[in-house]
mmCIF file with all atom_site columns, C-alpha atoms in Angstrom:
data_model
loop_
_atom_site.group_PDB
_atom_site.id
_atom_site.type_symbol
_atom_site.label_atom_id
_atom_site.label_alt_id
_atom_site.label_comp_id
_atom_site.label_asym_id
_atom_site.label_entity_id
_atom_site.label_seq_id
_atom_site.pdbx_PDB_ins_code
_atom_site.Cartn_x
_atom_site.Cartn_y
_atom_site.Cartn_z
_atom_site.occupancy
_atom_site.B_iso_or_equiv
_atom_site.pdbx_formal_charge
_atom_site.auth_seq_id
_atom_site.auth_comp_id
_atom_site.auth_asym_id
_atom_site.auth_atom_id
_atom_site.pdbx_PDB_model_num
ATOM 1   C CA . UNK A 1 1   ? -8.953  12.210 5.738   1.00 83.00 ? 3   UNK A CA 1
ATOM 2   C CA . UNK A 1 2   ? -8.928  9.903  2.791   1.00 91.00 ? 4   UNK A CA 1
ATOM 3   C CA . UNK A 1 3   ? -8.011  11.748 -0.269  1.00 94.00 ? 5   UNK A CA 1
ATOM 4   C CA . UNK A 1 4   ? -7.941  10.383 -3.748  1.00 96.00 ? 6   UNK A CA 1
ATOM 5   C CA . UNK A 1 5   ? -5.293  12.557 -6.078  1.00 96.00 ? 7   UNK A CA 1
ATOM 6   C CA . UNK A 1 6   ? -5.752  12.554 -9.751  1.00 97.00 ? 8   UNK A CA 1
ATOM 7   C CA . UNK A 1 7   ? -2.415  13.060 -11.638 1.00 95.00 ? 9   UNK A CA 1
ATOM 8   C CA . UNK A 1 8   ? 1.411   11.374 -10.220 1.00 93.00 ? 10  UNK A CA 1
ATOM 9   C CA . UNK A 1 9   ? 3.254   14.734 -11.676 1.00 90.00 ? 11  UNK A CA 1
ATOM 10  C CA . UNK A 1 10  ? 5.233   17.271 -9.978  1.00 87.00 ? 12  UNK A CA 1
ATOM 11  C CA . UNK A 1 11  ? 2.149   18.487 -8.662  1.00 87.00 ? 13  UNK A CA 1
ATOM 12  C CA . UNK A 1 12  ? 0.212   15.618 -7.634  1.00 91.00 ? 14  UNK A CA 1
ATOM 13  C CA . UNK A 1 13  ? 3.578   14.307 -5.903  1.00 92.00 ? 15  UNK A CA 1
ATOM 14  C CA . UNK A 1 14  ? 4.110   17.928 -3.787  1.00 87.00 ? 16  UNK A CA 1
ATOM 15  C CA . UNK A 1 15  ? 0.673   17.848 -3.067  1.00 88.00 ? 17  UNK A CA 1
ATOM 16  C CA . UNK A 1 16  ? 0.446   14.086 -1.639  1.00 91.00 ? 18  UNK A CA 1
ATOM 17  C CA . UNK A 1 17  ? 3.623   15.303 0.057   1.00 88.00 ? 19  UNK A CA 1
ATOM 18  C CA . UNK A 1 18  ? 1.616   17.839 1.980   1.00 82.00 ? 20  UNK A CA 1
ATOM 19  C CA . UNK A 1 19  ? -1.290  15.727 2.259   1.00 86.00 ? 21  UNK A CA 1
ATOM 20  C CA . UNK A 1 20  ? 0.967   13.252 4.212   1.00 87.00 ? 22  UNK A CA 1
ATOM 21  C CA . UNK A 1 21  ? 2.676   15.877 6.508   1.00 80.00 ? 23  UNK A CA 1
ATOM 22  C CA . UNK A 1 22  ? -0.756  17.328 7.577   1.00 76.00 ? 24  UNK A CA 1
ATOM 23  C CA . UNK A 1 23  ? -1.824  13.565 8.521   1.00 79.00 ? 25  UNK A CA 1
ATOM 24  C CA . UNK A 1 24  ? -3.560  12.561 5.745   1.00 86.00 ? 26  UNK A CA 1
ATOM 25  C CA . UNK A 1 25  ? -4.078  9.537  3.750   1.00 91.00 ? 27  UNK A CA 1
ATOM 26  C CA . UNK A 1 26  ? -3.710  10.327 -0.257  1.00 94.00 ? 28  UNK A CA 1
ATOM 27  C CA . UNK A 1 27  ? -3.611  7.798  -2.985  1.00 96.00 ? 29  UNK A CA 1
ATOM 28  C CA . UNK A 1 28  ? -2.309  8.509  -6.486  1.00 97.00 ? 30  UNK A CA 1
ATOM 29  C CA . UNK A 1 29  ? -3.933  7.925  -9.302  1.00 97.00 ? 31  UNK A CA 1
ATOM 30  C CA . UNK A 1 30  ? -2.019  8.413  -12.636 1.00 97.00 ? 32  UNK A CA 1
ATOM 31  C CA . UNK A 1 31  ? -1.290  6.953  -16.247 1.00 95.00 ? 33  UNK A CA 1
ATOM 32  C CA . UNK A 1 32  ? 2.190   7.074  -16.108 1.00 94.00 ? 34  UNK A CA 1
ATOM 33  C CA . UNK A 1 33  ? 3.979   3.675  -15.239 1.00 94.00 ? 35  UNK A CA 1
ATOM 34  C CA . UNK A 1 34  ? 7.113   5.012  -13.622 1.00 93.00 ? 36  UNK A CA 1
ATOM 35  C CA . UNK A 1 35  ? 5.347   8.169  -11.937 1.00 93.00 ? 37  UNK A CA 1
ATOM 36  C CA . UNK A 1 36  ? 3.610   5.787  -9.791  1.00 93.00 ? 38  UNK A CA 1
ATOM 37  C CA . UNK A 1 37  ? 6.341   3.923  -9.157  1.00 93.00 ? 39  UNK A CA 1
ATOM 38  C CA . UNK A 1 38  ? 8.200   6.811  -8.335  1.00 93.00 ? 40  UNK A CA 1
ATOM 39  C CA . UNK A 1 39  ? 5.564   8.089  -5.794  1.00 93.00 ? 41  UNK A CA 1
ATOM 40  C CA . UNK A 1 40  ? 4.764   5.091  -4.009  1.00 93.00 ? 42  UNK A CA 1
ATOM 41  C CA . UNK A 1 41  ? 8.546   4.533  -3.601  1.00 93.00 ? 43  UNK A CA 1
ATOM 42  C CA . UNK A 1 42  ? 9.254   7.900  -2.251  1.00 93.00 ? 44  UNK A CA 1
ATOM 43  C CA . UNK A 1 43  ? 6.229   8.485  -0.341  1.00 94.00 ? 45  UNK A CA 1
ATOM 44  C CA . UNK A 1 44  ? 5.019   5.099  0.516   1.00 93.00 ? 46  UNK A CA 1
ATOM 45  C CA . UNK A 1 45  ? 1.873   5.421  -0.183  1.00 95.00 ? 47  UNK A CA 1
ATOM 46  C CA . UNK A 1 46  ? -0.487  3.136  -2.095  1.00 95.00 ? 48  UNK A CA 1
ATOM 47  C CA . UNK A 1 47  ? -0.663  4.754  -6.254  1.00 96.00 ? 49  UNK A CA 1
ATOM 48  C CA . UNK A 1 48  ? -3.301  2.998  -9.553  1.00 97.00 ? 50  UNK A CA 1
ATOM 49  C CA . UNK A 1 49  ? -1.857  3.293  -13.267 1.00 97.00 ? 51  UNK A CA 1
ATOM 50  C CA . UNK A 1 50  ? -4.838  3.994  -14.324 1.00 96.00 ? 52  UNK A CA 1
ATOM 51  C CA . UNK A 1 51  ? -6.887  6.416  -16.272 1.00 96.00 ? 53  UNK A CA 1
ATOM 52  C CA . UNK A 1 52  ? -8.733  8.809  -13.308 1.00 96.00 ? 54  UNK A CA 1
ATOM 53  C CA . UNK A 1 53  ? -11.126 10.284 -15.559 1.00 96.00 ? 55  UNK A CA 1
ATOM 54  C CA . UNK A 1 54  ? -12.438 6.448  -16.007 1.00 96.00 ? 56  UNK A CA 1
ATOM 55  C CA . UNK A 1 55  ? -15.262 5.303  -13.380 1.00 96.00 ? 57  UNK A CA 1
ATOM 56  C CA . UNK A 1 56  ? -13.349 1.937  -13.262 1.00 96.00 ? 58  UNK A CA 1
ATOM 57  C CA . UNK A 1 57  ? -9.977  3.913  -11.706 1.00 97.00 ? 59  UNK A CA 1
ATOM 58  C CA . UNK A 1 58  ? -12.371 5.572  -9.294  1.00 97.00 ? 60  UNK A CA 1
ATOM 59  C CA . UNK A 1 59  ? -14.003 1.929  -8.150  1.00 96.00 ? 61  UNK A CA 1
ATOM 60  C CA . UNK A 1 60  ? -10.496 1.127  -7.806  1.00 96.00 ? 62  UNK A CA 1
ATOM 61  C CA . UNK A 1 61  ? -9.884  3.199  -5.802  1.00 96.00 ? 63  UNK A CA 1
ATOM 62  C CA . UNK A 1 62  ? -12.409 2.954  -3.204  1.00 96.00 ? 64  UNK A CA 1
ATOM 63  C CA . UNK A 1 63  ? -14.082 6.235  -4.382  1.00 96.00 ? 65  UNK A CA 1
ATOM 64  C CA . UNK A 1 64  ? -17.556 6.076  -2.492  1.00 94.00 ? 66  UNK A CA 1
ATOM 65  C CA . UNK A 1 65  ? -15.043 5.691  0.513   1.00 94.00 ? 67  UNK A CA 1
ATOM 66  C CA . UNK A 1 66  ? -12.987 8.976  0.340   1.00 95.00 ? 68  UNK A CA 1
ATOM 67  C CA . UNK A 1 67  ? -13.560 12.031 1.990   1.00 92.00 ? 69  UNK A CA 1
ATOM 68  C CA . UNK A 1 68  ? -12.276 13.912 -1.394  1.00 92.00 ? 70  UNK A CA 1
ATOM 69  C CA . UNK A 1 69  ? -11.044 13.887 -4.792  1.00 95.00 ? 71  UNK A CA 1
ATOM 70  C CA . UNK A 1 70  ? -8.482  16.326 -6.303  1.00 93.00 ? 72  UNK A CA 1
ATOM 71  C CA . UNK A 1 71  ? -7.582  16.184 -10.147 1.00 95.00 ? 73  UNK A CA 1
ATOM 72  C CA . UNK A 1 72  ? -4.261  17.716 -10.917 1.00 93.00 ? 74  UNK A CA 1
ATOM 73  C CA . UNK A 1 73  ? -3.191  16.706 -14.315 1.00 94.00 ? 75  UNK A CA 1
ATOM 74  C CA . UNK A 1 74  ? -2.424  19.139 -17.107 1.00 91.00 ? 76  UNK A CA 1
ATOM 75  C CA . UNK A 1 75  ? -5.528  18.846 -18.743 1.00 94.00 ? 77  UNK A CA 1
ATOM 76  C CA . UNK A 1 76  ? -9.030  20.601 -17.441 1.00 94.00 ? 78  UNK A CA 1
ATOM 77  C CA . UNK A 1 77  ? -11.288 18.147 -19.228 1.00 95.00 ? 79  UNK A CA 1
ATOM 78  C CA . UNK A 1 78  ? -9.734  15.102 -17.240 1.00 96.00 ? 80  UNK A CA 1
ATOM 79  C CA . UNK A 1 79  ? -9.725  17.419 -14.550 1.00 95.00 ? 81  UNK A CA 1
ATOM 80  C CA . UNK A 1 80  ? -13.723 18.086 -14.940 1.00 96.00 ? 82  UNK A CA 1
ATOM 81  C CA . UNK A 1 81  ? -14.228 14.504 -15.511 1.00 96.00 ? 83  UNK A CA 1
ATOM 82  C CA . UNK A 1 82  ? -12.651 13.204 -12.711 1.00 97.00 ? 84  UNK A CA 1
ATOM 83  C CA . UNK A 1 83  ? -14.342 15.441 -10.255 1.00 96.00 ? 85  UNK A CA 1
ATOM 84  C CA . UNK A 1 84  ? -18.042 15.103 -11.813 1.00 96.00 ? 86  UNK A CA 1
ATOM 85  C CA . UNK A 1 85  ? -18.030 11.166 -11.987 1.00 96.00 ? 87  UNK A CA 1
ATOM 86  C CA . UNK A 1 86  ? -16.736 11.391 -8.410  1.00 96.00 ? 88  UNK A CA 1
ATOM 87  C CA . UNK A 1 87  ? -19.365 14.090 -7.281  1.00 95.00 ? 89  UNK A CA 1
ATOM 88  C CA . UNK A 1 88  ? -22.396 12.608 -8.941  1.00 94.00 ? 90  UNK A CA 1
ATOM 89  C CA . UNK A 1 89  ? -21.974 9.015  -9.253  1.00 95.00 ? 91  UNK A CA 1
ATOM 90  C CA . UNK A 1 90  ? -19.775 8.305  -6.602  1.00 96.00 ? 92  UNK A CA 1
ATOM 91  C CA . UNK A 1 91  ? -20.947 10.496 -4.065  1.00 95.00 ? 93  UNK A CA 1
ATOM 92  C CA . UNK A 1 92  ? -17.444 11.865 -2.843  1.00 95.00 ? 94  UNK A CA 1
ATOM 93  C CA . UNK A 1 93  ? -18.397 14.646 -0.855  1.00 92.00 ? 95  UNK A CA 1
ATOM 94  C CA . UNK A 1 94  ? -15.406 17.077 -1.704  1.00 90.00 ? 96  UNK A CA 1
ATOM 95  C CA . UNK A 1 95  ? -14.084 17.868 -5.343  1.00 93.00 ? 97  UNK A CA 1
ATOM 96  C CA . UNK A 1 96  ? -11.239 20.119 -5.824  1.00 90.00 ? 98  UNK A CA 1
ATOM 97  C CA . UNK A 1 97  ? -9.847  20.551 -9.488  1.00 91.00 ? 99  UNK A CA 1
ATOM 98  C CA . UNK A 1 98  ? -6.685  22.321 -11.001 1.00 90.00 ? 100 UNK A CA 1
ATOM 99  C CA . UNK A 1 99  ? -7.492  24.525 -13.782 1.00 90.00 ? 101 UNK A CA 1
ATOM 100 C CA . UNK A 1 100 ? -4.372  25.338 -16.115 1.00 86.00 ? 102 UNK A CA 1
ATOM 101 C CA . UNK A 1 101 ? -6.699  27.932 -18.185 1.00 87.00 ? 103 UNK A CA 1
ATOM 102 C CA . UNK A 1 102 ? -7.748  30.229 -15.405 1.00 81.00 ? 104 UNK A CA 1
ATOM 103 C CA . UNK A 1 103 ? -10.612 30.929 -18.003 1.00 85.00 ? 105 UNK A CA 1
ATOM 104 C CA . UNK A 1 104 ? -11.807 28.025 -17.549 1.00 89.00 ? 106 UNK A CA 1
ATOM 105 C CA . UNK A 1 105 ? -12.850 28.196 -13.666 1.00 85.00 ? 107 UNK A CA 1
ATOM 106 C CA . UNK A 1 106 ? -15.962 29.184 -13.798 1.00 87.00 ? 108 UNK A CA 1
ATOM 107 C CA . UNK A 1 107 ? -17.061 26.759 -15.876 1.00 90.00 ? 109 UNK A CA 1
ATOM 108 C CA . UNK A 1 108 ? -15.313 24.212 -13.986 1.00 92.00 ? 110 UNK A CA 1
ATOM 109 C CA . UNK A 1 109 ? -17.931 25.436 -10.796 1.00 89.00 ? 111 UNK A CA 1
ATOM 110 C CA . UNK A 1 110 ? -21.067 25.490 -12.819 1.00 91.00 ? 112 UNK A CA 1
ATOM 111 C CA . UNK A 1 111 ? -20.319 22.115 -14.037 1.00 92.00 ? 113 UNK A CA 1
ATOM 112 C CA . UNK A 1 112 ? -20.266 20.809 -10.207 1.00 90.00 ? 114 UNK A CA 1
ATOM 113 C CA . UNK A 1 113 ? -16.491 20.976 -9.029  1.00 91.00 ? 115 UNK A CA 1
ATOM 114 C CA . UNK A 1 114 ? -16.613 22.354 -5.358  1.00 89.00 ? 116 UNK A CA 1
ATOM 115 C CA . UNK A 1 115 ? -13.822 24.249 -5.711  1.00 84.00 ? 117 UNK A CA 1
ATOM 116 C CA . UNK A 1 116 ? -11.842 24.794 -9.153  1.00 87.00 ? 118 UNK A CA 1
ATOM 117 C CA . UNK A 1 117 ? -8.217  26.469 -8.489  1.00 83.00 ? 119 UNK A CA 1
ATOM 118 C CA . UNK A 1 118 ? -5.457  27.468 -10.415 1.00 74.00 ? 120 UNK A CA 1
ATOM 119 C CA . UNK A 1 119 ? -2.909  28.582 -7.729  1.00 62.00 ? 121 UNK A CA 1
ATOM 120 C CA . UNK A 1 120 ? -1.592  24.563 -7.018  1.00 54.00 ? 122 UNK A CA 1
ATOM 121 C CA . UNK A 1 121 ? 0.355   25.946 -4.064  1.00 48.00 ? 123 UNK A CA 1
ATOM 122 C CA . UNK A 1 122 ? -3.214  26.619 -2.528  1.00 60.00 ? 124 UNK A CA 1
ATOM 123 C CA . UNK A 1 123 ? -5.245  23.469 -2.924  1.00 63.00 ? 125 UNK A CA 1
ATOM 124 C CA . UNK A 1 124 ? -3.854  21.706 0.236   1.00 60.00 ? 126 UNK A CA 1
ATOM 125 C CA . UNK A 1 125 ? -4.760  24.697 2.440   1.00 59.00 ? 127 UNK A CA 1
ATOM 126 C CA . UNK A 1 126 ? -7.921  25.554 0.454   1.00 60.00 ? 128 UNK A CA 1
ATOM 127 C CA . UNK A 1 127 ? -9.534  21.610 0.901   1.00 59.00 ? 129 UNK A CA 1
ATOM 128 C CA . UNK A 1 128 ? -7.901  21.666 4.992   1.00 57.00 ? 130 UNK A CA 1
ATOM 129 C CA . UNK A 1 129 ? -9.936  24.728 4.889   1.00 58.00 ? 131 UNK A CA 1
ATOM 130 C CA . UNK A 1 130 ? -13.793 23.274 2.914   1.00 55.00 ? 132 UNK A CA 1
ATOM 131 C CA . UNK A 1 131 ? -13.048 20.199 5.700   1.00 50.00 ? 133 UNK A CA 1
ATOM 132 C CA . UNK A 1 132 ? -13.008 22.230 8.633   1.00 51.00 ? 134 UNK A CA 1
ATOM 133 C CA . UNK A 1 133 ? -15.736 24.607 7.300   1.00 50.00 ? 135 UNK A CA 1
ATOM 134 C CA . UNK A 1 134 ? -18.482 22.357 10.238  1.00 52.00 ? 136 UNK A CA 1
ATOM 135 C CA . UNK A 1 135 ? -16.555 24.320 12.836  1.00 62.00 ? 137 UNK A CA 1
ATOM 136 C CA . UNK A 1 136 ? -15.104 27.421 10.739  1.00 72.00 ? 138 UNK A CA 1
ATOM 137 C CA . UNK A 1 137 ? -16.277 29.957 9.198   1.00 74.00 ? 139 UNK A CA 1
ATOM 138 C CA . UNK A 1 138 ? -14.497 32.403 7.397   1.00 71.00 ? 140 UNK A CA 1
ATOM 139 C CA . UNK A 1 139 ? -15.711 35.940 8.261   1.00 80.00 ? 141 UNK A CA 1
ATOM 140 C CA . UNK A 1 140 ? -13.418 38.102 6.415   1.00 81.00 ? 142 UNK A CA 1
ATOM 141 C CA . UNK A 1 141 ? -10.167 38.118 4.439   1.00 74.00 ? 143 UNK A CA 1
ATOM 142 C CA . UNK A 1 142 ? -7.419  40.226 5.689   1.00 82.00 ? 144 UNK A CA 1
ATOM 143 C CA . UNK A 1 143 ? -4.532  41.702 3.692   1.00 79.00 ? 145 UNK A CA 1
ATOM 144 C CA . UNK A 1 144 ? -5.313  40.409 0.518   1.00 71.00 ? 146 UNK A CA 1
ATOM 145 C CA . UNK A 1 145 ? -6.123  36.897 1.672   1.00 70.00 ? 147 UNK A CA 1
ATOM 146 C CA . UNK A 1 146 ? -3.047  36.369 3.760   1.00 79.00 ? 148 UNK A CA 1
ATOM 147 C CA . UNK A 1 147 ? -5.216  36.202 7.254   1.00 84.00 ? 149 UNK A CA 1
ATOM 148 C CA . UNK A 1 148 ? -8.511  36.034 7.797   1.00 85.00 ? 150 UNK A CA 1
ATOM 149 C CA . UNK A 1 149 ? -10.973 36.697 10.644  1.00 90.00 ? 151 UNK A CA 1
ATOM 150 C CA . UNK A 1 150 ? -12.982 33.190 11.461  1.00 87.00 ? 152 UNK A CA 1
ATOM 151 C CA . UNK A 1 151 ? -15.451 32.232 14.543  1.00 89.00 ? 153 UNK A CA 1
ATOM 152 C CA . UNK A 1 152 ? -14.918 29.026 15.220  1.00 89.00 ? 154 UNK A CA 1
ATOM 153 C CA . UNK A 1 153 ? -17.185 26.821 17.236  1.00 90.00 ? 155 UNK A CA 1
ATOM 154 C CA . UNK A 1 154 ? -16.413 24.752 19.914  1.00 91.00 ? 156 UNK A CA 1
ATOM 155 C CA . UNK A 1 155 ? -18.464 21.338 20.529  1.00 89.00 ? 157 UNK A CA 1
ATOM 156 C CA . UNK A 1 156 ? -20.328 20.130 23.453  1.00 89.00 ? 158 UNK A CA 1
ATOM 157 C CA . UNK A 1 157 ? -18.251 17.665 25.716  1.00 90.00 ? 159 UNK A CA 1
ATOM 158 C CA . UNK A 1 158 ? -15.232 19.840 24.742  1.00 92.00 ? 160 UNK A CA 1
ATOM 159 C CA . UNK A 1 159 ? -12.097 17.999 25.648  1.00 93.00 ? 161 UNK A CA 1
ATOM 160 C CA . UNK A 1 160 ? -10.350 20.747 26.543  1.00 94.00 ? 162 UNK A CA 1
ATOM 161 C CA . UNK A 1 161 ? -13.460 22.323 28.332  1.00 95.00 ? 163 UNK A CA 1
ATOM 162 C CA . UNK A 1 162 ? -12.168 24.938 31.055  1.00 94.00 ? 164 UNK A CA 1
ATOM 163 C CA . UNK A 1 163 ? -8.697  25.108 30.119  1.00 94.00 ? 165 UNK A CA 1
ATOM 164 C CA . UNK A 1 164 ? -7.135  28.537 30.369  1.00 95.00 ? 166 UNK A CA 1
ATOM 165 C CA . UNK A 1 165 ? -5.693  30.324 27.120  1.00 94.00 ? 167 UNK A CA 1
ATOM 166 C CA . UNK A 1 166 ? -1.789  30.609 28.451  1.00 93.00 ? 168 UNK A CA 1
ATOM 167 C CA . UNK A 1 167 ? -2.670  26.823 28.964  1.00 93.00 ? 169 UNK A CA 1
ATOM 168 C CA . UNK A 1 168 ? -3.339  25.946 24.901  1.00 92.00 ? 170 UNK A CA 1
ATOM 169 C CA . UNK A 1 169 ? -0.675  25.664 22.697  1.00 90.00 ? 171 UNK A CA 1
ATOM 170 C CA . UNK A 1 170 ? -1.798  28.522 20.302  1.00 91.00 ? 172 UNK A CA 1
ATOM 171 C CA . UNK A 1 171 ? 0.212   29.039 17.325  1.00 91.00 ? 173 UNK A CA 1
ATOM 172 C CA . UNK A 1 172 ? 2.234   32.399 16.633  1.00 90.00 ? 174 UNK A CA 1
ATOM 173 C CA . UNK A 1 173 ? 0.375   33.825 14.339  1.00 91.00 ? 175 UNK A CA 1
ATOM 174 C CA . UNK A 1 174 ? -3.378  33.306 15.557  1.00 92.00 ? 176 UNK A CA 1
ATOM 175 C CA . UNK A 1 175 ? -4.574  35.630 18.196  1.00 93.00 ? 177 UNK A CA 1
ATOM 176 C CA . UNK A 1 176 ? -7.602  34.307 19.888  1.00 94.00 ? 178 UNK A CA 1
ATOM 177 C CA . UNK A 1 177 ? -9.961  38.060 19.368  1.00 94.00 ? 179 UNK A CA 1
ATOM 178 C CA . UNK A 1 178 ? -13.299 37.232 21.516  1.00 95.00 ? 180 UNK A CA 1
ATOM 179 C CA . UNK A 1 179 ? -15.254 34.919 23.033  1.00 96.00 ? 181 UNK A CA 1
ATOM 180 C CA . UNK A 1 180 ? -19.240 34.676 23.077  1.00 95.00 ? 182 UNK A CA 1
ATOM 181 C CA . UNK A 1 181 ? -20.801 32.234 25.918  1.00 94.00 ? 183 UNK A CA 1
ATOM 182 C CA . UNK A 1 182 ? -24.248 32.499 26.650  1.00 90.00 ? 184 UNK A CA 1
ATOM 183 C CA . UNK A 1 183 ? -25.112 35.396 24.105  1.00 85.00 ? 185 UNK A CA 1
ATOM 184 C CA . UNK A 1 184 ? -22.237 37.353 26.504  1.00 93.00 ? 186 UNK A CA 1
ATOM 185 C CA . UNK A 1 185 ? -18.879 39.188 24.932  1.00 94.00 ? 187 UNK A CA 1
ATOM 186 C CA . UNK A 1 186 ? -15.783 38.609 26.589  1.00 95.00 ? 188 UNK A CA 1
ATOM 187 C CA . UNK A 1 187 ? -12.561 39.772 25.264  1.00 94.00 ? 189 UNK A CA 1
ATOM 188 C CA . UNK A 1 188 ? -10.050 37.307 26.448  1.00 93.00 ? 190 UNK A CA 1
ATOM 189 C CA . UNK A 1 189 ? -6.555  37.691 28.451  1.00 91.00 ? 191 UNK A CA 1
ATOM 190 C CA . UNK A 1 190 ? -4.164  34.524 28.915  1.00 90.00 ? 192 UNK A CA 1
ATOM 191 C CA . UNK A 1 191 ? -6.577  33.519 32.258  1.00 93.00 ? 193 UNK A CA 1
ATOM 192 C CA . UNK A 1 192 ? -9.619  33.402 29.937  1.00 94.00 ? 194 UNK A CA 1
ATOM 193 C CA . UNK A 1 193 ? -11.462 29.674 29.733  1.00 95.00 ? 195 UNK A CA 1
ATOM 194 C CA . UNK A 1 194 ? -12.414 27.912 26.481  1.00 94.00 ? 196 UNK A CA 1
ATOM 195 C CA . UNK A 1 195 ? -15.794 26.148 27.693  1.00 95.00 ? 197 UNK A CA 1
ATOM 196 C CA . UNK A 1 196 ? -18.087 23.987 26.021  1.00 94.00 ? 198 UNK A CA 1
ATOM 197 C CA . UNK A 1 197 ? -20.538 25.754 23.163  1.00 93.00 ? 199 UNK A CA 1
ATOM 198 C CA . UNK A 1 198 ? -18.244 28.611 23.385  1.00 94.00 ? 200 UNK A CA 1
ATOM 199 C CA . UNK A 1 199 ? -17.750 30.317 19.887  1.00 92.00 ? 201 UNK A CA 1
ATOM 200 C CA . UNK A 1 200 ? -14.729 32.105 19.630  1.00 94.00 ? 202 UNK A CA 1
ATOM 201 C CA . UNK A 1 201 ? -13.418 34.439 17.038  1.00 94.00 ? 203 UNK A CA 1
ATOM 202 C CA . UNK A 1 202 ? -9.797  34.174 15.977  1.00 93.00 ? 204 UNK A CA 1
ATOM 203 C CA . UNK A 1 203 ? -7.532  36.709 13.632  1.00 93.00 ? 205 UNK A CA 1
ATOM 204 C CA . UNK A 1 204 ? -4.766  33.680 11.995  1.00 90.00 ? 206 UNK A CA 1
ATOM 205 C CA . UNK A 1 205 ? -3.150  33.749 8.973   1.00 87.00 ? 207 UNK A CA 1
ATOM 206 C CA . UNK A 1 206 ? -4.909  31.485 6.582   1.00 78.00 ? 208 UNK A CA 1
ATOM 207 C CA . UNK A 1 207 ? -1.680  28.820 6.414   1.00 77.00 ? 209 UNK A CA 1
ATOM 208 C CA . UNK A 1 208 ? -2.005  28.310 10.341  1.00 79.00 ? 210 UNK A CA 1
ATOM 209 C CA . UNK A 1 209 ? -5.572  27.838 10.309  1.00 79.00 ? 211 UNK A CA 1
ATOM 210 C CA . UNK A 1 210 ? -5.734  24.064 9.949   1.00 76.00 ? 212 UNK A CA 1
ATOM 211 C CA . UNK A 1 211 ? -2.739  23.712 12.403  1.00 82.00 ? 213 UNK A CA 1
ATOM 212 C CA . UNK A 1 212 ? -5.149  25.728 15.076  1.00 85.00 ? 214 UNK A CA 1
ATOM 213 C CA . UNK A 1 213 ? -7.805  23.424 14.689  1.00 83.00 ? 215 UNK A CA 1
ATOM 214 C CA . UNK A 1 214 ? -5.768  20.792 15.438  1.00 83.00 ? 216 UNK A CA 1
ATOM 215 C CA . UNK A 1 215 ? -4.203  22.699 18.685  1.00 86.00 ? 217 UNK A CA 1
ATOM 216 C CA . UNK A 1 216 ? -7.724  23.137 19.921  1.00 89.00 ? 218 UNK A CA 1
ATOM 217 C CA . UNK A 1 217 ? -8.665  19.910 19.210  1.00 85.00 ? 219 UNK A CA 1
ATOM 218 C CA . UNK A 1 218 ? -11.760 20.959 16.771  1.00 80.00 ? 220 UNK A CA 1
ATOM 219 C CA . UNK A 1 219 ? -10.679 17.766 14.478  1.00 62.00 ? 221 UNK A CA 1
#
C-alpha cells in the first residue's frame, strides 16, 4: 500500500516506522528541512519539504497514485486541508487525519475526512483495518475495543483452498469461531477445511487483525 504521510514529526516518523514494518510504502511529506532529512536517513524512505496542505506537494507526490493520505501535523486545519484536496481533487481513496482538539472530530468527518482520530497510537491499525474492510467486517467490539468479533470472507480460487486449520499459521490471539459454507454452520476443530467462498467468523484482538489477514492470505 502506497501511503502518503503529512507531517516528518515524532509522529509522522513512528507512524512511517510502522507503516514500513507492516510492508508498506510511506512517503513523508513535511516543511521542516532537517525532519526530512532525518527521516529519509533513518528510514530510507523517499520524504518532500514541502507544504502538504498545498495541491503542488500532493502532485509531487504522486497523489492520484496512493492508496491513502494521513495528515499528522500539529495543526487540524492543515490536517483538514490535506485530506480534502486529496479526497476531492485528487481522488485518493483513503483519508485519515490527526485531530489535536478532539472537539474538532466531528467536524473533521462532515467536512469529508474518512476517518478523523486523535489517539496517534491507533491510526496505523485503524487505516490496516478501512483497507481490509473488502474482506472484513467488523461485527462487534469486545472489551472496550480491545477485540472484536469479524466475518471475514474468503475469495474464490482461494490459495489456501482445503487446507486444514492445525495446518494455518493462526496467530495467538485469534480463535477462528465458525464457519458458514453453503448457507451450512460448522463450528470448527483443528481438522476443519478453509474452502473457497467460505465466510468465517473470527474472535482476534483488534492489533492482530491485519497480521491474520496476512496469515490467511486475504491480502
Amino acid at each position: 500500500m502506497n501511503v502518503i504521510v503529512i507531517g516528518g514529526g515524532k509522529v509522522g516518523f513512528y507512524l512511517c516506522k510502522t507503516l514500513l514494518e507492516h510492508g508498506h510504502q510511506p512517503l513523508i511529506i513535511e516543511k521542516n528541512k532537517h525532519a526530512c532529512e532525518y527521516a529519509s536517513n533513518q528510514l530510507d524512505i523517499p520524504t518532500i519539504n514541502a507544504d502538504g496542505s498545498t495541491i503542488e506537494a500532493l502532485k509531487t507526490a504522486n497523489a492520484p497514485k496512493a492508496d491513502a493520505l494521513i495528515a499528522v501535523t500539529g495543526l487540524d486545519q492543515d490536517n483538514l486541508i490535506s485530506c480534502q484536496l486529496a479526497k476531492k481533487i485528487l481522488h485518493v481513496p483513503k483519508t485519515v487525519a490527526r485531530v489535536n482538539n478532539p472537539k474538532n472530530a466531528a467536524v473533521m468527518k462532515q467536512l469529508g475526512v474518512d476517518i478523523p482520530i486523535s489517539s496517534t497510537d491507533n491510526i496505523a491499525r485503524l487505516l490496516e483495518r478501512e483497507v481490509d474492510s473488502a474482506r472484513i467486517k467488523s461485527l462487534l467490539s469486545l472489551n472496550r475495543g480491545e477485540a472484536s468479533l469479524s466475518e471475514m470472507l474468503i475469495p474464490d480460487n482461494y490459495v489456501l483452498h482445503g487446507k486444514r486449520l492445525f495446518e494455518l499459521d493462526i496467530p495467538e490471539d485469534a480463535v477462528i469461531a465458525a464457519i458458514f459454507r453453503d448457507d451450512k454452520l460448522i463450528i470448527p476443530r483443528g481438522n476443519a477445511q478453509i474452502m473457497s467462498g467460505d465466510k468465517i467468523l473470527v474472535i482476534a484482538k483488534d492489533r492482530i487483525i491485519h497480521e491474520l489477514s496476512e496469515s490467511l492470505k486475504l491480502k
